[in-house]
Short mmCIF file of C-alpha atoms and ligand atoms in Angstrom, two decimals:
data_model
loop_
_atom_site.label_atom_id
_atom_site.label_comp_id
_atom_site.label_asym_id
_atom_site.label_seq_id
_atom_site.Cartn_x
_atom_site.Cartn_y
_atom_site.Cartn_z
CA UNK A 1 -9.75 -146.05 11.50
CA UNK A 2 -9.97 -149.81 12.19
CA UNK A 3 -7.02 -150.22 10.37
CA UNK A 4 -5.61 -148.30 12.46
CA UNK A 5 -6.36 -150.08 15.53
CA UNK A 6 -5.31 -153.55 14.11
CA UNK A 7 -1.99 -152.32 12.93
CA UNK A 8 -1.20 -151.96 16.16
CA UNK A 9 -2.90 -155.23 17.85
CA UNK A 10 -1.03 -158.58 17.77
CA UNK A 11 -3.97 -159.92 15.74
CA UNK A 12 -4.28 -162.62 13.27
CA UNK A 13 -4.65 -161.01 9.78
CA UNK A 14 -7.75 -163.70 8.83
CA UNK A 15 -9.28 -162.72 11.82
CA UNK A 16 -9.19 -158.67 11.34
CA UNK A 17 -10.51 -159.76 7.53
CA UNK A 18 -12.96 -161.30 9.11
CA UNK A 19 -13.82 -159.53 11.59
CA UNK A 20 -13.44 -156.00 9.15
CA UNK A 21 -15.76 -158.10 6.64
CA UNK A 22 -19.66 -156.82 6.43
CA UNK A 23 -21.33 -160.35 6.46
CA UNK A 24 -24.58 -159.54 4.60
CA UNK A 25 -26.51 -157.20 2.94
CA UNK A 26 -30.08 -156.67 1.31
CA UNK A 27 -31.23 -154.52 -0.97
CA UNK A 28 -34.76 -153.79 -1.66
CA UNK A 29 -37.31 -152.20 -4.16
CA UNK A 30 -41.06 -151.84 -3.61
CA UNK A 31 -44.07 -150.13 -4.91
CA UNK A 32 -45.80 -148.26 -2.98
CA UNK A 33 -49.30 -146.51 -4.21
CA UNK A 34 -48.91 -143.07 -3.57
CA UNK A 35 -51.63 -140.17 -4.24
CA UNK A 36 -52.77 -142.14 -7.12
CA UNK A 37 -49.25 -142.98 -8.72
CA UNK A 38 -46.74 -146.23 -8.32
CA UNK A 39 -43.49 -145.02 -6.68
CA UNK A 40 -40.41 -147.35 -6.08
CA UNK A 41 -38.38 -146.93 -2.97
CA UNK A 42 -35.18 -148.35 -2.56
CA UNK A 43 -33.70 -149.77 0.94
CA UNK A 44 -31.09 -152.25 2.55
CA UNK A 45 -30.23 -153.45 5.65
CA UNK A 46 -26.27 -154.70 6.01
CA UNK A 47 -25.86 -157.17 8.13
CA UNK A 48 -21.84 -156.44 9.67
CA UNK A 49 -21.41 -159.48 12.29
CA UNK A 50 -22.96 -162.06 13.31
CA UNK A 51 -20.69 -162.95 16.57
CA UNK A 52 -23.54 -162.61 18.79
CA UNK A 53 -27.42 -162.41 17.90
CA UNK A 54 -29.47 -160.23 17.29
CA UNK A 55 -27.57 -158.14 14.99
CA UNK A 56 -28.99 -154.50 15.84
CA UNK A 57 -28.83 -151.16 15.02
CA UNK A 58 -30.95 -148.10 13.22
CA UNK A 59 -33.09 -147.73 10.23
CA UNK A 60 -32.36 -144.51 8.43
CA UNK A 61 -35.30 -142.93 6.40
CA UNK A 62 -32.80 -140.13 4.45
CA UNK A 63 -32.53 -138.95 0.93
CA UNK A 64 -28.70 -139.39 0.92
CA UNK A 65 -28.62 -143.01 1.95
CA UNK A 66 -26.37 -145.21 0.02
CA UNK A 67 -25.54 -149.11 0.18
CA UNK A 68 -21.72 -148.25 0.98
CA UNK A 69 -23.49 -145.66 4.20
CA UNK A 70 -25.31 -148.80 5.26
CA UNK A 71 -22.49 -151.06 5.67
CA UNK A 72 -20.32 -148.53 6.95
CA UNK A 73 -22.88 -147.59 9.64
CA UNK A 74 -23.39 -151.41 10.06
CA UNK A 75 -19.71 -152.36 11.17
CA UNK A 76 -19.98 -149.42 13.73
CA UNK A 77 -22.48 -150.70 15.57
CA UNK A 78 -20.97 -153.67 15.89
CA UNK A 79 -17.88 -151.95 17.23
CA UNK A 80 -20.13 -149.77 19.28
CA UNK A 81 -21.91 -152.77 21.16
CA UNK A 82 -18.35 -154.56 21.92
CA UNK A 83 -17.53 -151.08 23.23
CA UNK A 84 -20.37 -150.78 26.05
CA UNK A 85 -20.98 -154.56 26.35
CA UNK A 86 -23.95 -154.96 24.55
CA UNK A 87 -23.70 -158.71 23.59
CA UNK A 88 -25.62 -158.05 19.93
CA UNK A 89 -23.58 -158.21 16.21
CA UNK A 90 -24.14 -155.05 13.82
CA UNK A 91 -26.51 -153.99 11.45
CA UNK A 92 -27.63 -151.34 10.06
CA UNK A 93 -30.54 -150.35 7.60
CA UNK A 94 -31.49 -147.33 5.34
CA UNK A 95 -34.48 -146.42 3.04
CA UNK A 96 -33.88 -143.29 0.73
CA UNK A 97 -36.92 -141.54 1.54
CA UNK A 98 -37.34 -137.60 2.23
CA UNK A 99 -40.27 -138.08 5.07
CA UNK A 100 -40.81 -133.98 5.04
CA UNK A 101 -42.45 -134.80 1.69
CA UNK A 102 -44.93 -137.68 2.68
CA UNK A 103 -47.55 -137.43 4.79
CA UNK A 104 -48.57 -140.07 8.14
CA UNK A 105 -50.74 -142.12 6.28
CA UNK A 106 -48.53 -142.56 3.29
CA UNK A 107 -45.38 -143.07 5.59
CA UNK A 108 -47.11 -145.43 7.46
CA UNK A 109 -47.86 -147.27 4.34
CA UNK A 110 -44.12 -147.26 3.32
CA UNK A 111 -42.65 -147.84 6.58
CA UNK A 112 -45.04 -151.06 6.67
CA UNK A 113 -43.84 -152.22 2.89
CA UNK A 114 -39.98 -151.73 3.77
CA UNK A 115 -41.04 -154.47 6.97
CA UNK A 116 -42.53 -156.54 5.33
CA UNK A 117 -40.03 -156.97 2.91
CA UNK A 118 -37.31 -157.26 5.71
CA UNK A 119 -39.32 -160.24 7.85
CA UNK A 120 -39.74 -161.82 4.42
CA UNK A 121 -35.97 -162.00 3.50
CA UNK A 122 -35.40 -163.01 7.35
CA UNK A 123 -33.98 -159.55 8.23
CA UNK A 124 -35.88 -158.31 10.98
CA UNK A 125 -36.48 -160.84 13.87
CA UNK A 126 -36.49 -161.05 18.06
CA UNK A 127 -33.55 -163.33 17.39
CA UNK A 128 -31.57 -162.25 14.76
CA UNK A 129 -31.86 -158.84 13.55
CA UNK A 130 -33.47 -155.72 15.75
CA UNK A 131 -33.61 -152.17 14.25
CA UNK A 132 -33.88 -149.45 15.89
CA UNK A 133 -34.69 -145.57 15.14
CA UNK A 134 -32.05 -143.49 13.58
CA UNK A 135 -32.12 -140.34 11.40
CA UNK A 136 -35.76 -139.44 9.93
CA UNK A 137 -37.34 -142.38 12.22
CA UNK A 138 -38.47 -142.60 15.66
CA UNK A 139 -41.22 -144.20 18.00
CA UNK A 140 -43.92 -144.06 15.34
CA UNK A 141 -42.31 -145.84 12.87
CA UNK A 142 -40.95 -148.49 15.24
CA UNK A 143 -44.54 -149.11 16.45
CA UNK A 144 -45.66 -149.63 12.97
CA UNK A 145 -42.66 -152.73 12.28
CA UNK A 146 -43.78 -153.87 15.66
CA UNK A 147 -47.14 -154.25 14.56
CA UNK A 148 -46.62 -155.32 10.82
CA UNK A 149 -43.99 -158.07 12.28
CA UNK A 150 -46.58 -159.25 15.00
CA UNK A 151 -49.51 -159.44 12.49
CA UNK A 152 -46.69 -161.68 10.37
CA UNK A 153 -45.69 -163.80 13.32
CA UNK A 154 -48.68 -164.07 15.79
CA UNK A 155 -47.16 -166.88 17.36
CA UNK A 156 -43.75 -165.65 18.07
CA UNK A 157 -44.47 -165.09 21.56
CA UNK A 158 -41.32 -162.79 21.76
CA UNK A 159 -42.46 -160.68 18.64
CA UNK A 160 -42.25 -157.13 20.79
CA UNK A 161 -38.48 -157.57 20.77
CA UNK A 162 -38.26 -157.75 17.04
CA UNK A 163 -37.46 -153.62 17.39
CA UNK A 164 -36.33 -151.31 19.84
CA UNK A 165 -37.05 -147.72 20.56
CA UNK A 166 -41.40 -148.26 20.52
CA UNK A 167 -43.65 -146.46 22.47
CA UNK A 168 -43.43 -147.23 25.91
CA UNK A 169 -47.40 -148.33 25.62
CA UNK A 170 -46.41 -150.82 22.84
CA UNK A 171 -43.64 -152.46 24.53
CA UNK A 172 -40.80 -149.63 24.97
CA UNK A 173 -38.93 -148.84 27.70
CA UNK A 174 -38.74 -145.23 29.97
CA UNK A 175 -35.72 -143.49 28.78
CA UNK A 176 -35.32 -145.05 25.10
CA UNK A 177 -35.77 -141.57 23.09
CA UNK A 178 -33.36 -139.65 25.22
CA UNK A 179 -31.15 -142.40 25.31
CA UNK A 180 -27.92 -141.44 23.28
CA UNK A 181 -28.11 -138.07 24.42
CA UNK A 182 -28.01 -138.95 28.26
CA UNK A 183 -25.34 -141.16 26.59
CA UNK A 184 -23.41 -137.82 25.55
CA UNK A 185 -24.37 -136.27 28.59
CA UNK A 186 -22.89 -139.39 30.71
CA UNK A 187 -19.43 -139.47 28.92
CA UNK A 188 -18.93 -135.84 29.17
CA UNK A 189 -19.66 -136.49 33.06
CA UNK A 190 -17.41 -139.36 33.22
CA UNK A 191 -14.53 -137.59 31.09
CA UNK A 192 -14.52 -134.89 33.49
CA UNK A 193 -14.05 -136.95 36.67
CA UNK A 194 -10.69 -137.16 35.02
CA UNK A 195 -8.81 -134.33 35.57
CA UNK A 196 -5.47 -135.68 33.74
CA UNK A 197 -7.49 -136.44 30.66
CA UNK A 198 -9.25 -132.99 30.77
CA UNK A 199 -6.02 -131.25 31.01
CA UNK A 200 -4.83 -133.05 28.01
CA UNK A 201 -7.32 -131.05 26.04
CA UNK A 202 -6.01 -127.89 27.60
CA UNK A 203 -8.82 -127.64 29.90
CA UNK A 204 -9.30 -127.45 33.59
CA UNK A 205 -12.48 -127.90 36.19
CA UNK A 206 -15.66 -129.87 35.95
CA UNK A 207 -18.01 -129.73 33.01
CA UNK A 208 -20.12 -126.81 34.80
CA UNK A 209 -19.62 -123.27 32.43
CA UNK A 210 -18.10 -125.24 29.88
CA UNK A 211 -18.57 -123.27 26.80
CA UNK A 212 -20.89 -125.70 24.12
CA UNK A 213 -21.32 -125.58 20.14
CA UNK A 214 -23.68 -127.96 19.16
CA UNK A 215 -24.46 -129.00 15.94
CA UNK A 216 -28.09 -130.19 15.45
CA UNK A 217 -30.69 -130.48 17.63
CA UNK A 218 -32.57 -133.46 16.36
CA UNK A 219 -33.34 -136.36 19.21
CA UNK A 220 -29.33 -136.56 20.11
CA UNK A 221 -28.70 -133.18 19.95
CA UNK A 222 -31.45 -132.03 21.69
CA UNK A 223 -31.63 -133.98 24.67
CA UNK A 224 -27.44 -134.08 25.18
CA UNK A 225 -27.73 -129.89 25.16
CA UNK A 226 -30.50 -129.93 26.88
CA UNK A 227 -29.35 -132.00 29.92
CA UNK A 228 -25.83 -130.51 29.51
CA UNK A 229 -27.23 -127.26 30.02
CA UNK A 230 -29.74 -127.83 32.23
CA UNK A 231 -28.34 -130.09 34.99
CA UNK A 232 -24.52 -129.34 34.72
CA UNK A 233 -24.54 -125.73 34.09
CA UNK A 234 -22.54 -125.96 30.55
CA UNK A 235 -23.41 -122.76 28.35
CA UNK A 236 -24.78 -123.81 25.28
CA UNK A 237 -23.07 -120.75 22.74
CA UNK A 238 -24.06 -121.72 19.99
CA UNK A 239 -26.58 -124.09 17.58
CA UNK A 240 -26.16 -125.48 14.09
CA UNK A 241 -29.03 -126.01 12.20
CA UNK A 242 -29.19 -127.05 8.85
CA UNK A 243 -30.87 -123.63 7.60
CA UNK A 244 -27.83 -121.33 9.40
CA UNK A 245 -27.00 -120.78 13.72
CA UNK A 246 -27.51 -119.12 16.46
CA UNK A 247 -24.86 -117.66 18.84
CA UNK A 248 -25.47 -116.23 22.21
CA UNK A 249 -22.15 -115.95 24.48
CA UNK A 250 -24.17 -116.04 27.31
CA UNK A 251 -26.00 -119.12 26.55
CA UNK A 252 -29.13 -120.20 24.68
CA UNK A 253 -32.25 -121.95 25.99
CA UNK A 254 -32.22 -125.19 24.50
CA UNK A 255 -35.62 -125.66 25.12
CA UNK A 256 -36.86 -122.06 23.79
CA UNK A 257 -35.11 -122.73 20.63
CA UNK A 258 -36.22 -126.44 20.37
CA UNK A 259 -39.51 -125.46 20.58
CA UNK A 260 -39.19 -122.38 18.35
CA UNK A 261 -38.49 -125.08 15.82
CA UNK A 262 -41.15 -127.01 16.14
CA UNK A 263 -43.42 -124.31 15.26
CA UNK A 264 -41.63 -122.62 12.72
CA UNK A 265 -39.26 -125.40 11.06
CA UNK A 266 -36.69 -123.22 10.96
CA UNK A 267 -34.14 -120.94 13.42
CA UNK A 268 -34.50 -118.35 11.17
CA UNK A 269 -36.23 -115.52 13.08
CA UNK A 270 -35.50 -116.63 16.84
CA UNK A 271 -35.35 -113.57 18.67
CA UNK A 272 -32.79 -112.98 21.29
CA UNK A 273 -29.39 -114.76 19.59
CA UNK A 274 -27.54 -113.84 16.54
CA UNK A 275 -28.11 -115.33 13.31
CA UNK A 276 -25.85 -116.77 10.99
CA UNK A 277 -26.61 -118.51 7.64
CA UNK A 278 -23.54 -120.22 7.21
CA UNK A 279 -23.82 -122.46 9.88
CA UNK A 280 -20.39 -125.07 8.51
CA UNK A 281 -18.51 -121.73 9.69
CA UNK A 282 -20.02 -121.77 13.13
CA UNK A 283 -18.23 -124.99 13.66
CA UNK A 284 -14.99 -123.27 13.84
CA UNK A 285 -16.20 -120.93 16.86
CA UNK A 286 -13.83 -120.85 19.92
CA UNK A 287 -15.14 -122.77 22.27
CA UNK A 288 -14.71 -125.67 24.86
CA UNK A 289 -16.38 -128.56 23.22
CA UNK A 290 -17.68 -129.20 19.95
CA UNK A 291 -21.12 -131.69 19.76
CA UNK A 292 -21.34 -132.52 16.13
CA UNK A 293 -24.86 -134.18 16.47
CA UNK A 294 -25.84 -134.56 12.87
CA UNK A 295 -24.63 -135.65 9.59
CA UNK A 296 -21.07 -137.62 9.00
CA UNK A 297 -18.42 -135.62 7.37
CA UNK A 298 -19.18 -132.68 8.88
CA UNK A 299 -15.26 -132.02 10.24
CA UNK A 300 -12.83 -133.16 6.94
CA UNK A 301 -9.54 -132.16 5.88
CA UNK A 302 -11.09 -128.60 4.65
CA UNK A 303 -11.86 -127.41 7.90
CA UNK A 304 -10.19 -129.15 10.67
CA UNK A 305 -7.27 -126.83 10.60
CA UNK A 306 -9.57 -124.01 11.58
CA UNK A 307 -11.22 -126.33 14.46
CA UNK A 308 -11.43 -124.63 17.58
CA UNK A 309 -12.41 -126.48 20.18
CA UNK A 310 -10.20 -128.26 22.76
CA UNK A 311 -12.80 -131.23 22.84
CA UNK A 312 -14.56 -133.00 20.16
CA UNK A 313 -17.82 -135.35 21.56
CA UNK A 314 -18.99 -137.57 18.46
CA UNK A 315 -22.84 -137.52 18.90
CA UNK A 316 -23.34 -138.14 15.70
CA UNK A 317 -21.96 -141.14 13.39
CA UNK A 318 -18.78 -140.59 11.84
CA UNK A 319 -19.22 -137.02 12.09
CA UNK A 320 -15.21 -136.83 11.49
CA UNK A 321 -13.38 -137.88 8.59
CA UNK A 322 -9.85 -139.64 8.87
CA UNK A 323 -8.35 -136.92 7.51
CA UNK A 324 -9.70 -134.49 9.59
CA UNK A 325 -9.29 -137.22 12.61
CA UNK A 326 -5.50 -137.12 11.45
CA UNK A 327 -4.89 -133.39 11.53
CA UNK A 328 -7.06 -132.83 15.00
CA UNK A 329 -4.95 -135.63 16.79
CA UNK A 330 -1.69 -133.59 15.33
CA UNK A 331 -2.91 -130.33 17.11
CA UNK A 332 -3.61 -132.13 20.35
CA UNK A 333 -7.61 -131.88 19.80
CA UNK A 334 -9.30 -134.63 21.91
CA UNK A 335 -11.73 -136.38 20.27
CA UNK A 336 -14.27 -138.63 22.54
CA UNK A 337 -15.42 -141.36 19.53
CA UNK A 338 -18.82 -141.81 17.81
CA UNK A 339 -18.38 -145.55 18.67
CA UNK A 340 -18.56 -144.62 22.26
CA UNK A 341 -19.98 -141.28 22.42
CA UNK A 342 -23.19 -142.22 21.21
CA UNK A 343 -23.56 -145.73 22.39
CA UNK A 344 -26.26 -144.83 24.84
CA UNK A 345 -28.95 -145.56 22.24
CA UNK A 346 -28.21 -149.21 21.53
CA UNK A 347 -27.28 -149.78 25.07
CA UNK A 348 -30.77 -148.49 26.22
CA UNK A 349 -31.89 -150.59 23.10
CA UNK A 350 -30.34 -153.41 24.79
CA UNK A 351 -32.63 -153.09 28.08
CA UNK A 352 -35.56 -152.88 26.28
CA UNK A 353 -35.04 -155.95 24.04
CA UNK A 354 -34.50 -157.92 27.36
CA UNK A 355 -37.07 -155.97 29.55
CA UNK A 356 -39.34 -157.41 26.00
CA UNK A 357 -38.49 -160.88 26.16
CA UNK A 358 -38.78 -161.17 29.67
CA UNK A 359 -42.30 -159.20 29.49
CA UNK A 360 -42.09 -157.77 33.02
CA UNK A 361 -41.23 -153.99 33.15
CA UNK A 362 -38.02 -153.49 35.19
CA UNK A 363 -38.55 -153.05 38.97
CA UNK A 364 -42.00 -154.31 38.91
CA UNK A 365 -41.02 -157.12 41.35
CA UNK A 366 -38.87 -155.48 44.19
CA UNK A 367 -39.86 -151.67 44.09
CA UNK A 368 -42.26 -152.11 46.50
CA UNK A 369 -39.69 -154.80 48.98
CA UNK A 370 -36.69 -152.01 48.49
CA UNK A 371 -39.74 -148.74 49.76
CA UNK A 372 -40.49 -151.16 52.92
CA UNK A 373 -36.98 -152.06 53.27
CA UNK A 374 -35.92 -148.92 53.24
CA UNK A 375 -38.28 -147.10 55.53
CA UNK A 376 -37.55 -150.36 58.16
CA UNK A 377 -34.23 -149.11 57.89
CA UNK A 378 -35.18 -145.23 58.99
CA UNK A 379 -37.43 -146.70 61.76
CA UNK A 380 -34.77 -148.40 63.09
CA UNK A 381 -32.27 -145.54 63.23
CA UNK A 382 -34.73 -143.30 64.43
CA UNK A 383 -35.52 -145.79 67.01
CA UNK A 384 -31.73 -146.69 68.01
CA UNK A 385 -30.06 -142.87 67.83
CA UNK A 386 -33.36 -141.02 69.32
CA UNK A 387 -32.86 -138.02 65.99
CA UNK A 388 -35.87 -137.85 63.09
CA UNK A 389 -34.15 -138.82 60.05
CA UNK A 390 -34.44 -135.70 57.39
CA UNK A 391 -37.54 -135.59 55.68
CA UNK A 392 -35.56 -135.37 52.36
CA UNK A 393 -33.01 -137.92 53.37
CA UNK A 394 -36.17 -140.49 54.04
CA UNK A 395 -37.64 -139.91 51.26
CA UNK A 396 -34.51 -140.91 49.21
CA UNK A 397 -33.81 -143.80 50.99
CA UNK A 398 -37.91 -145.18 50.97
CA UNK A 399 -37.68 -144.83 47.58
CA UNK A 400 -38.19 -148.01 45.55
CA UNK A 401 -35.79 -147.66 41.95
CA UNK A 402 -39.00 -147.59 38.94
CA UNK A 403 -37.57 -148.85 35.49
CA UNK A 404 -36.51 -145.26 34.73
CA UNK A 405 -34.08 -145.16 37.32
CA UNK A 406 -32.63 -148.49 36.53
CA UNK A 407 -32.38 -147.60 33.26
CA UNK A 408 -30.55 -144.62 34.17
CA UNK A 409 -28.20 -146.18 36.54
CA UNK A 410 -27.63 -148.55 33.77
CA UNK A 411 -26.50 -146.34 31.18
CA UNK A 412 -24.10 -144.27 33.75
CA UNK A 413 -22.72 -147.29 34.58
CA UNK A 414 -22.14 -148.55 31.10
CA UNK A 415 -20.60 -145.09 30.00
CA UNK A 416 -18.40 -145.18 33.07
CA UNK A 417 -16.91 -148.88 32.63
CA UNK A 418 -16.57 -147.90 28.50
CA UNK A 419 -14.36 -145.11 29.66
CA UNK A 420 -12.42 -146.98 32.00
CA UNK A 421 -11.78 -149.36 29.50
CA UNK A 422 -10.40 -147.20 27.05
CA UNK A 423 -8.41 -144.98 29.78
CA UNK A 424 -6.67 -147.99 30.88
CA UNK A 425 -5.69 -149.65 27.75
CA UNK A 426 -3.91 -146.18 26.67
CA UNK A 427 -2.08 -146.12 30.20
CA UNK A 428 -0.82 -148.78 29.38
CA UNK A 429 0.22 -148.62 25.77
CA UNK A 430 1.52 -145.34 24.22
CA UNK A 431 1.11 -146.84 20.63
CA UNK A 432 -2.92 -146.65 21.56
CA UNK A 433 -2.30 -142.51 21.10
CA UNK A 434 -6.37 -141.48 21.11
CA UNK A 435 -9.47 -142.51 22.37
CA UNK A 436 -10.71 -143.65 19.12
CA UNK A 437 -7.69 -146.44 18.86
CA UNK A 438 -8.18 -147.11 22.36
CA UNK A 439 -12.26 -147.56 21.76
CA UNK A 440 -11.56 -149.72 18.43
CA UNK A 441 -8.88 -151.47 20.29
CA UNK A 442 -11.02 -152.82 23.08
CA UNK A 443 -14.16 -153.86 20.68
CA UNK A 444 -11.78 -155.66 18.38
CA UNK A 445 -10.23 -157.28 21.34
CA UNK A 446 -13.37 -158.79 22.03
CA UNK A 447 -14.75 -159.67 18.61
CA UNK A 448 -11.62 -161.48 18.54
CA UNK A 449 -12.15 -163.41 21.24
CA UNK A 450 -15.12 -164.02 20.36
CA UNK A 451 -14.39 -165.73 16.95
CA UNK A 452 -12.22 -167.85 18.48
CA UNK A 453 -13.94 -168.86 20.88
CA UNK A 454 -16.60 -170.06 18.36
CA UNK A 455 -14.16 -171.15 15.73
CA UNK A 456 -13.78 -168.56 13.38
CA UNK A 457 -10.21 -169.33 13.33
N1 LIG B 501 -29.46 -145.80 15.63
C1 LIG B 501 -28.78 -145.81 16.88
C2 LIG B 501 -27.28 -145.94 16.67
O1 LIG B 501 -26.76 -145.60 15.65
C3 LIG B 501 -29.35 -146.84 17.83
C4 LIG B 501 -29.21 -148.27 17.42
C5 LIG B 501 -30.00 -149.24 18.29
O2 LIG B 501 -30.55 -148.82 19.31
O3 LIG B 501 -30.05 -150.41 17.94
O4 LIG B 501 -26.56 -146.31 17.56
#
């Protein structure tokens, strides 16, 4: 897919090889005691570019994980932060571990091994490398590197920025877990404000009764169906689930299944939808737009024909292959790209690692000056025209922004300029004949730049 892109940039060929080449990896295996018994796990962390520092992006705790995964996933990320302007390089990290099988205590024990092992070799640091949660890891485990790196480097007076996506109690920032599926939520938003790009996917009208097939409803999923369905009316038809779906035409609760998950660990049994075990097939489904918000390869030359959707979102990373990319593109399928897409994690990464390193939580300072400011300002008009001001209408304008609407209003605003970007540089350019060349396009553009600038050259 990069490829792709460069073939059709005026670039110099040393600097796509460099910029194509994964800089660094590390591969680890450690003991860990477990239930009595030595067991040897087996992790890296890729290092893609180094451009900019930190390098950041996710750990993975998955069975499946594989060095090639890890460097793959690496040189997305750091497409995905040229994308939405987050100035970090790309990593990426991945421990094969099935966490269902271990319990806190002993996953606390690994997750703290696997750190120490990455400050030791110099991969996981404020400066240089961040991780983040990805599949099979979340707040917990990012609170436990936080703490096994602090206990490591006491005096590193910057050591809460050495991960991202922590508890907001230990250092985290409001919005972090729902992140990259306000993300999803935001470029849907943003696609539909453009009614010639909507009506290239055959489609017409805002996002509102949108028919949606999602496919899983981990933290991505989840939260980008939830707010989809919730605050912009979309019908969520259908859910993919790794033990079969549900369909209801009329729309399913994301929230009452959620939850019936939680309880049960399966969908198996929900009442009130239709079950189906093969849940690949479900993926096919008519509908308006298709979230894959799981595993990559989930839409490959063996099913893409059958593809029904007019518009692909890419929650999930690499959720399409090239093949199936190919034969999608030829049908006039529009595809919004994983390396945008989902970028609302890292970019809310992003605020955190600064809101760490400046160690003030956003809006601290002028929430309470913007509240008297504004409720000056409603005095005065009161005062000048004779009318009340609207209780409601007062309220929003005494309101001082608190870090989770800044965060917010950051994240819409970097999903908006990201899509901008890439809507302009295809205006402009027929050769640039999808999104996904367009998004590559731009973040190459700037790596570029970059390089040279620092003479890589
Ligand atoms: N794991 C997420 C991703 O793939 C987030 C990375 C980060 O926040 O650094 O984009």
């Amino acid at each position: 897919m990069v490829d792709r892109a460069i073939s059709i940039m005026d670039l110099d060929p040393g600097i796509a090889g460099a910029i194509k080449a994964c800089n660094s990896v590390l591969q680890m295996r450690f003991p860990v005691k477990i239930r009595g018994k030595l067991e040897i796990f087996t992790g890296w962390r890729a290092v893609h570019s180094t451009h900019r520092l930190p390098a950041k992006g996710g750990i993975r705790f998955a069975p499946g994980v594989n060095q090639d995964e890890v460097e793959a996933l690496a040189a997305l990320m750091t497409f995905k932060c040229a994308i939405v302007d987050v100035p970090f390089g790309g990593s990426k990290g991945g421990l094969i571990i099935d966490p269902r099988k271990y319990d806190r205590d002993e996953m606390q024990q690994i997750t703290r091994r696997f750190t120490l092992e990455l400050v030791r070799k110099g991969f996981l640091s404020p400066a240089t490398n961040v991780p983040a949660p990805d599949m099979g890891t979340g707040q917990r485990e990012m609170a436990w590197m936080a703490d096994t790196y602090k206990h490591l480097h006491p005096e590193d007076i910057n050591y809460a920025a050495c991960v991202t996506g922590k508890p907001v109690h230990h250092g985290g920032i409001r919005g972090r877990t729902e992140a990259t599926g306000r993300g999803v939520q935001y470029a849907l938003r943003e696609y539909f404000r453009h009614p010639d790009d909507v009506k290239a996917a055959n489609l017409e009208g805002g996002l509102g009764a949108k028919r949606i097939v999602i496919q899983g409803l981990g933290n991505v999923g989840y939260h980008a169906a939830k707010f989809l369905s919730e605050e912009d009316g979309s019908k969520i038809i259908a859910i993919i689930e790794r033990d079969g779906a549900l369909i209801d035409e009329d729309g399913l609760s994301v929230e009452d299944v959620y939850r019936y998950i939680v309880e049960n660990k399966t969908i198996k049994g929900y009442p009130g939808a239709r079950f189906v075990e093969e849940g690949a097939k479900v993926l096919e489904m008519d509908c308006d737009i298709l979230i894959p918000a799981a595993l990559e390869a989930q839409i490959h030359e063996g099913n893409a024909d059958r593809i029904q959707a007019r518009l692909i979102a890419e929650a999930a990373n690499g959720p399409v292959t090239y093949g199936a990319d190919q034969k999608l593109q030829q049908r006039g399928v529009i595809i919004l790209p994983d390396a945008y897409v989902n970028a609302g994690g890292v970019t809310v990464s992003y605020f955190e690692w600064i809101r760490n390193i400046s160690h003030i939580r956003f809006g601290r300072m002028q929430r309470r000056q913007d509240e008297l400011r504004g409720h000056q300002i409603a005095a005065m008009l009161e005062e000048h025209t004779g009318v009340h001001v609207a209780e409601d209408l007062k309220e929003n304008l005494t309101r001082g922004a608190d870090e989770l609407d800044l965060v917010r209003s950051g994240l819409d605003d970097t999903m908006r300029l990201a899509f901008q970007d890439m809507k302009s540089l295809r205006l402009g350019n027929e050769q640039v004949d999808s999104y996904r060349v367009a998004a590559y396009v731009v973040a190459i553009k700037k790596i570029a730049t970059s390089y040279i600038d620092i003479g890589v050259y």
